[in-house]
Coordinates of C-alpha atoms and ligand atoms in Angstrom, one line a residue:
Chain A
M1 CA 16.1 -2.7 49.5
K2 CA 17.1 -1.6 46.0
I3 CA 20.4 -2.0 44.4
V4 CA 21.3 0.1 41.4
K5 CA 24.2 -1.1 39.2
I6 CA 26.1 1.7 37.2
G7 CA 28.6 1.2 34.5
R8 CA 29.3 1.1 30.7
S9 CA 28.0 -2.5 30.3
R10 CA 24.4 -3.0 29.1
L11 CA 23.9 -5.4 31.9
N12 CA 23.7 -2.3 34.4
D13 CA 20.7 -0.6 35.6
V14 CA 22.3 2.7 34.7
V15 CA 24.2 2.6 31.5
I16 CA 26.7 5.4 31.0
D17 CA 28.4 5.4 27.6
N18 CA 31.6 7.2 28.4
P19 CA 35.2 5.9 28.2
S20 CA 36.1 7.1 31.6
V21 CA 33.4 4.7 33.1
D22 CA 34.1 1.0 33.7
E23 CA 32.0 -1.9 32.5
M24 CA 30.9 -2.4 36.1
H25 CA 31.7 0.7 37.8
C26 CA 29.9 0.9 41.1
Y27 CA 26.7 0.1 43.0
I28 CA 24.4 2.2 45.1
I29 CA 22.3 0.4 47.7
F30 CA 19.1 1.8 49.3
D31 CA 18.7 -0.4 52.4
D32 CA 15.5 -1.2 54.3
N33 CA 16.4 1.4 57.0
G34 CA 16.3 4.1 54.3
K35 CA 20.1 4.6 54.1
Y36 CA 22.1 4.8 51.0
S37 CA 25.5 3.4 50.5
L38 CA 27.9 3.3 47.7
I39 CA 30.2 0.5 46.7
N40 CA 33.0 1.1 44.2
S41 CA 34.2 -1.8 42.1
S42 CA 36.4 0.2 39.4
V43 CA 40.0 1.0 39.4
N44 CA 39.0 4.3 37.6
G45 CA 37.6 5.5 40.9
T46 CA 34.4 6.7 42.2
F47 CA 34.2 10.1 43.8
V48 CA 32.0 11.4 46.6
N49 CA 32.2 15.2 47.2
G50 CA 35.6 14.9 45.2
L51 CA 37.1 12.4 47.5
N52 CA 38.2 9.0 45.9
I53 CA 36.6 6.1 47.7
N54 CA 38.2 2.8 47.8
R55 CA 35.4 0.4 48.6
E56 CA 32.2 1.4 50.4
V57 CA 30.9 4.5 51.8
A58 CA 27.6 5.7 53.2
L59 CA 25.8 8.3 51.1
G60 CA 23.8 11.4 52.4
E61 CA 21.1 13.0 50.4
N62 CA 23.3 15.9 49.2
D63 CA 26.4 14.1 48.4
I64 CA 27.8 14.5 44.8
V65 CA 28.7 11.3 43.3
R66 CA 31.1 11.2 40.2
V67 CA 32.1 8.1 38.3
G68 CA 35.1 8.7 35.9
D69 CA 34.2 12.2 34.4
V70 CA 30.4 11.8 34.8
V71 CA 28.4 13.2 37.8
L72 CA 25.4 11.0 38.7
P73 CA 21.9 12.3 39.2
W74 CA 21.9 9.3 41.6
K75 CA 18.8 10.2 43.7
S76 CA 16.6 10.1 40.6
Y77 CA 17.5 6.4 40.4
F78 CA 15.6 5.7 43.6
C79 CA 12.4 7.5 42.5
N80 CA 9.5 5.6 40.9
A81 CA 9.8 7.6 37.8
P82 CA 11.8 5.9 35.1
A83 CA 15.3 6.8 36.4
P84 CA 18.0 7.0 33.8
V85 CA 16.7 9.3 31.1
P86 CA 18.3 8.7 27.7
D87 CA 19.6 11.8 25.9
P88 CA 16.9 13.0 23.6
E89 CA 19.5 13.5 20.9
E90 CA 20.4 9.8 20.9
K91 CA 17.4 8.9 18.9
P92 CA 17.6 5.1 18.0
S93 CA 18.3 4.7 14.4
N94 CA 15.0 4.4 12.7
F95 CA 14.1 1.4 10.7
L96 CA 11.7 3.1 8.4
V97 CA 13.7 2.8 5.1
W98 CA 14.1 -0.8 5.5
A99 CA 10.5 -1.4 6.3
I100 CA 9.5 0.5 3.2
L101 CA 12.0 -1.2 1.0
S102 CA 10.8 -4.5 2.2
A103 CA 7.3 -3.5 1.4
V104 CA 8.5 -2.6 -2.1
F105 CA 10.5 -5.6 -2.8
C106 CA 9.3 -8.5 -0.7
C107 CA 6.1 -9.8 0.7
V108 CA 3.9 -6.8 1.3
P109 CA 1.4 -8.0 3.9
F110 CA 4.3 -8.7 6.5
S111 CA 6.0 -5.5 5.8
I112 CA 3.0 -3.4 6.9
P113 CA 3.4 -4.1 10.7
S114 CA 7.2 -3.2 10.0
I115 CA 6.2 0.2 8.6
V116 CA 3.5 0.9 11.4
N117 CA 6.0 0.1 14.1
A118 CA 8.8 2.1 12.5
A119 CA 6.4 5.1 12.3
K120 CA 5.8 4.9 16.0
V121 CA 9.5 5.1 16.9
D122 CA 9.9 8.8 16.2
F123 CA 6.6 9.7 17.7
L124 CA 7.1 7.8 21.0
W125 CA 10.8 9.1 21.4
N126 CA 9.7 12.7 20.9
N127 CA 7.1 12.3 23.6
G128 CA 9.6 10.9 26.2
R129 CA 8.3 7.3 25.8
Y130 CA 11.7 5.8 25.4
D131 CA 11.0 2.2 26.4
E132 CA 8.1 2.0 24.1
A133 CA 10.1 3.5 21.3
Y134 CA 12.8 0.7 21.7
S135 CA 10.2 -2.0 21.7
A136 CA 8.4 -0.5 18.6
L137 CA 11.8 -0.5 16.9
S138 CA 12.5 -4.1 17.7
R139 CA 9.0 -5.0 16.4
A140 CA 9.8 -3.2 13.2
K141 CA 12.9 -5.1 12.9
T142 CA 11.3 -8.5 13.6
W143 CA 8.6 -7.8 11.0
F144 CA 11.0 -6.7 8.5
W145 CA 13.1 -10.0 8.9
V146 CA 9.8 -11.9 8.6
S147 CA 9.0 -10.6 5.2
F148 CA 12.5 -10.7 4.1
A149 CA 12.8 -14.3 5.0
I150 CA 9.6 -15.1 3.2
G151 CA 10.6 -13.4 0.1
I152 CA 14.0 -15.1 0.0
I153 CA 12.6 -18.6 0.7
F154 CA 9.8 -17.9 -2.0
W155 CA 12.4 -17.0 -4.6
I156 CA 14.6 -19.9 -3.8
L157 CA 11.7 -22.3 -4.2
Y158 CA 10.5 -20.6 -7.2
F159 CA 13.8 -20.9 -8.9
A160 CA 14.3 -24.4 -7.8
G161 CA 10.9 -25.2 -9.3
L162 CA 11.7 -23.3 -12.5
F163 CA 14.9 -25.1 -13.0
S164 CA 13.5 -28.5 -12.4
E165 CA 10.7 -27.8 -14.8
I166 CA 13.3 -26.6 -17.5
L167 CA 15.3 -29.9 -16.9
L168 CA 12.3 -32.2 -16.9
Y169 CA 10.4 -30.7 -19.8
D170 CA 13.3 -29.2 -21.8
D171 CA 11.8 -26.8 -24.2
S172 CA 8.2 -27.4 -23.3
Y173 CA 8.2 -25.3 -20.2
Y174 CA 5.9 -22.3 -20.0
Y175 CA 5.6 -19.2 -18.2
D176 CA 2.6 -17.1 -17.8
D177 CA 2.3 -13.4 -18.5
F178 CA 2.7 -11.8 -15.1
Y179 CA 5.9 -10.7 -13.7
Y180 CA 6.9 -8.9 -10.6
Chain B
M1 CA 31.4 1.6 4.0
F2 CA 27.7 0.8 4.2
R3 CA 26.9 3.6 1.8
Y4 CA 29.3 2.1 -0.7
F5 CA 27.6 -1.3 -0.2
I6 CA 24.3 0.2 -0.9
I7 CA 25.3 2.2 -4.1
S8 CA 27.0 -1.0 -5.5
A9 CA 24.0 -3.1 -4.9
V10 CA 21.8 -0.6 -6.5
L11 CA 24.2 -0.3 -9.5
A12 CA 24.2 -4.1 -9.9
I13 CA 20.3 -4.3 -9.8
L14 CA 20.1 -1.5 -12.3
T15 CA 22.6 -3.1 -14.7
L16 CA 20.8 -6.4 -14.5
L17 CA 17.4 -4.8 -15.2
Y18 CA 19.0 -2.6 -18.1
F19 CA 20.0 -5.8 -20.1
F20 CA 17.3 -8.2 -19.1
N21 CA 13.8 -7.2 -20.2
P22 CA 11.5 -8.6 -17.5
E23 CA 8.8 -8.9 -20.2
G24 CA 9.3 -12.3 -21.7
S25 CA 12.3 -13.4 -19.5
V26 CA 11.9 -16.5 -17.4
F27 CA 14.5 -15.1 -14.9
H28 CA 12.6 -12.5 -13.5
L29 CA 11.7 -12.3 -9.8
K30 CA 8.1 -13.2 -9.5
C31 CA 6.1 -11.4 -6.9
P32 CA 5.4 -13.7 -3.8
F33 CA 2.0 -12.0 -3.1
F34 CA 1.1 -12.3 -6.8
V35 CA 1.7 -16.1 -6.9
L36 CA 0.5 -17.0 -3.5
T37 CA -2.9 -15.2 -3.8
G38 CA -3.4 -16.8 -7.2
G39 CA -3.3 -13.5 -9.2
Y40 CA -3.8 -10.5 -7.0
Y41 CA -1.3 -7.6 -7.6
C42 CA 0.6 -6.2 -4.7
P43 CA 1.2 -2.5 -4.5
S44 CA 4.6 -2.7 -6.3
C45 CA 3.8 -5.3 -8.8
G46 CA 5.4 -4.2 -12.2
I47 CA 8.4 -2.2 -10.6
Q48 CA 11.0 -4.3 -12.6
R49 CA 9.4 -3.3 -15.7
V50 CA 9.2 0.3 -14.6
I51 CA 12.9 0.4 -14.0
H52 CA 13.6 -1.4 -17.1
N53 CA 11.7 1.0 -19.1
L54 CA 13.1 4.0 -17.3
L55 CA 16.5 2.9 -18.1
H56 CA 15.5 2.8 -21.7
F57 CA 13.8 6.3 -21.5
N58 CA 10.4 4.9 -22.2
F59 CA 8.9 7.1 -19.6
A60 CA 5.2 7.0 -20.6
E61 CA 5.3 3.1 -20.6
A62 CA 7.1 3.0 -17.3
F63 CA 4.5 5.2 -15.8
W64 CA 1.7 3.2 -16.7
Y65 CA 3.2 -0.1 -15.4
N66 CA 3.0 1.2 -11.8
P67 CA 1.9 4.8 -11.3
F68 CA 2.1 4.4 -7.6
V69 CA 6.0 4.0 -7.6
F70 CA 6.1 7.3 -9.5
I71 CA 3.9 9.1 -7.0
I72 CA 5.9 8.0 -3.9
S73 CA 9.3 8.1 -5.5
P74 CA 10.1 11.7 -4.4
Y75 CA 9.3 10.6 -0.8
F76 CA 11.3 7.5 -1.2
I77 CA 14.3 9.4 -2.5
L78 CA 14.1 12.1 0.3
L79 CA 13.8 9.3 2.8
I80 CA 17.0 7.6 1.7
I81 CA 19.0 10.9 1.3
T82 CA 18.2 12.2 4.8
T83 CA 18.7 8.8 6.3
W84 CA 22.1 7.7 4.7
F85 CA 23.5 10.7 2.7
D86 CA 23.3 13.6 5.1
P87 CA 26.1 12.9 7.6
K88 CA 26.2 16.6 8.7
K89 CA 22.4 16.7 9.4
K90 CA 21.7 19.7 7.3
M91 CA 18.4 18.5 6.3
S92 CA 17.1 17.5 9.7
K93 CA 14.0 19.4 9.0
L94 CA 13.2 17.3 5.9
K95 CA 14.1 14.1 7.9
N96 CA 11.6 14.9 10.5
F97 CA 8.9 15.4 7.8
C98 CA 9.9 12.1 6.3
Y99 CA 9.8 10.2 9.6
N100 CA 6.7 11.9 11.0
Y101 CA 3.8 9.5 11.6
K102 CA 1.5 11.6 9.8
T103 CA 3.5 11.3 6.6
I104 CA 3.7 7.7 7.0
I105 CA 0.0 7.3 7.6
V106 CA -0.6 9.2 4.2
F107 CA 1.9 6.9 2.5
L108 CA 0.1 3.8 3.9
V109 CA -3.4 5.1 2.9
V110 CA -2.2 6.1 -0.7
M111 CA -0.7 2.6 -0.9
A112 CA -4.0 0.9 0.4
I113 CA -6.1 2.9 -2.1
W114 CA -3.8 2.0 -5.0
W115 CA -3.8 -1.7 -3.9
I116 CA -7.6 -1.8 -3.9
I117 CA -8.0 0.1 -7.2
R118 CA -5.5 -1.9 -9.3
N119 CA -7.2 -5.1 -8.2
V120 CA -10.8 -4.1 -8.3
F121 CA -10.7 -1.9 -11.3
P122 CA -8.1 -3.6 -13.5
V123 CA -7.4 -0.3 -15.6
F124 CA -3.7 -0.7 -15.1
Y125 CA -3.2 -4.0 -16.8
I126 CA 0.4 -5.1 -16.4
S127 CA 0.7 -7.7 -19.1
Ligands
ZN201 ZN1 3.8 -7.9 -6.6

């Protein structure tokens, strides 16, 4: 048995970002006998072949299912192939600028994995490897925050040390010749 | 909103760097990599002095503090413009170029070469 939850919320198996679709709009169940059934849980209505269904209905292979304004390619949800294909135009916002900024202004060694992963996002996305693109993006973000945090912590400690040096030794503090 | 935040942050940093010469000031931001490795330069060491000198129109001096920053600056400017300042997506070809993994590999290779050169052959002394 396989249950596919459909709606606008990220918690669903199939996320449809459309205002006419409810957070939790409906379910489609593929039972162990090989039969499909559709369960509506939205006040906006789920339509099978144009008819509004109230609760539960058996689905045939050729039935057309519409939620709100969106017609579902629902049979593809039950293939082994990754079912809901994201719109290729909705490329996730890339993190490259931030990765390179952190390389220039923070702690370089930790920015390099961020740049490498940000570089993969577009490549993977354009090849239809959407899941991998998303995970590369989140790795790019993680490494960015690591180098950002290290930079900030370093500078807080550095200035704390600098101030205590000035306070303790007054005018005898020194600084060497190298600056960032 | 976000764009205005970026612009004002950049202007604030530029103003600070205009009035404070990083050379000889205690209140510069020290490079974590330089301090933690006990004196190895990172690829962007010297960037504060580059900007300070640029703002005072000392172009030659600015260049020799960090030539790498000059070499990558066209790429960096294009990257920022196509990412944040092109809402109508008129420059999508340029954006694709900037985000192409081959471009980024070239960027990383140039950065690695510069990183090695400046530490192994200290031609580009900073102080
Ligand atoms: Zn540095």
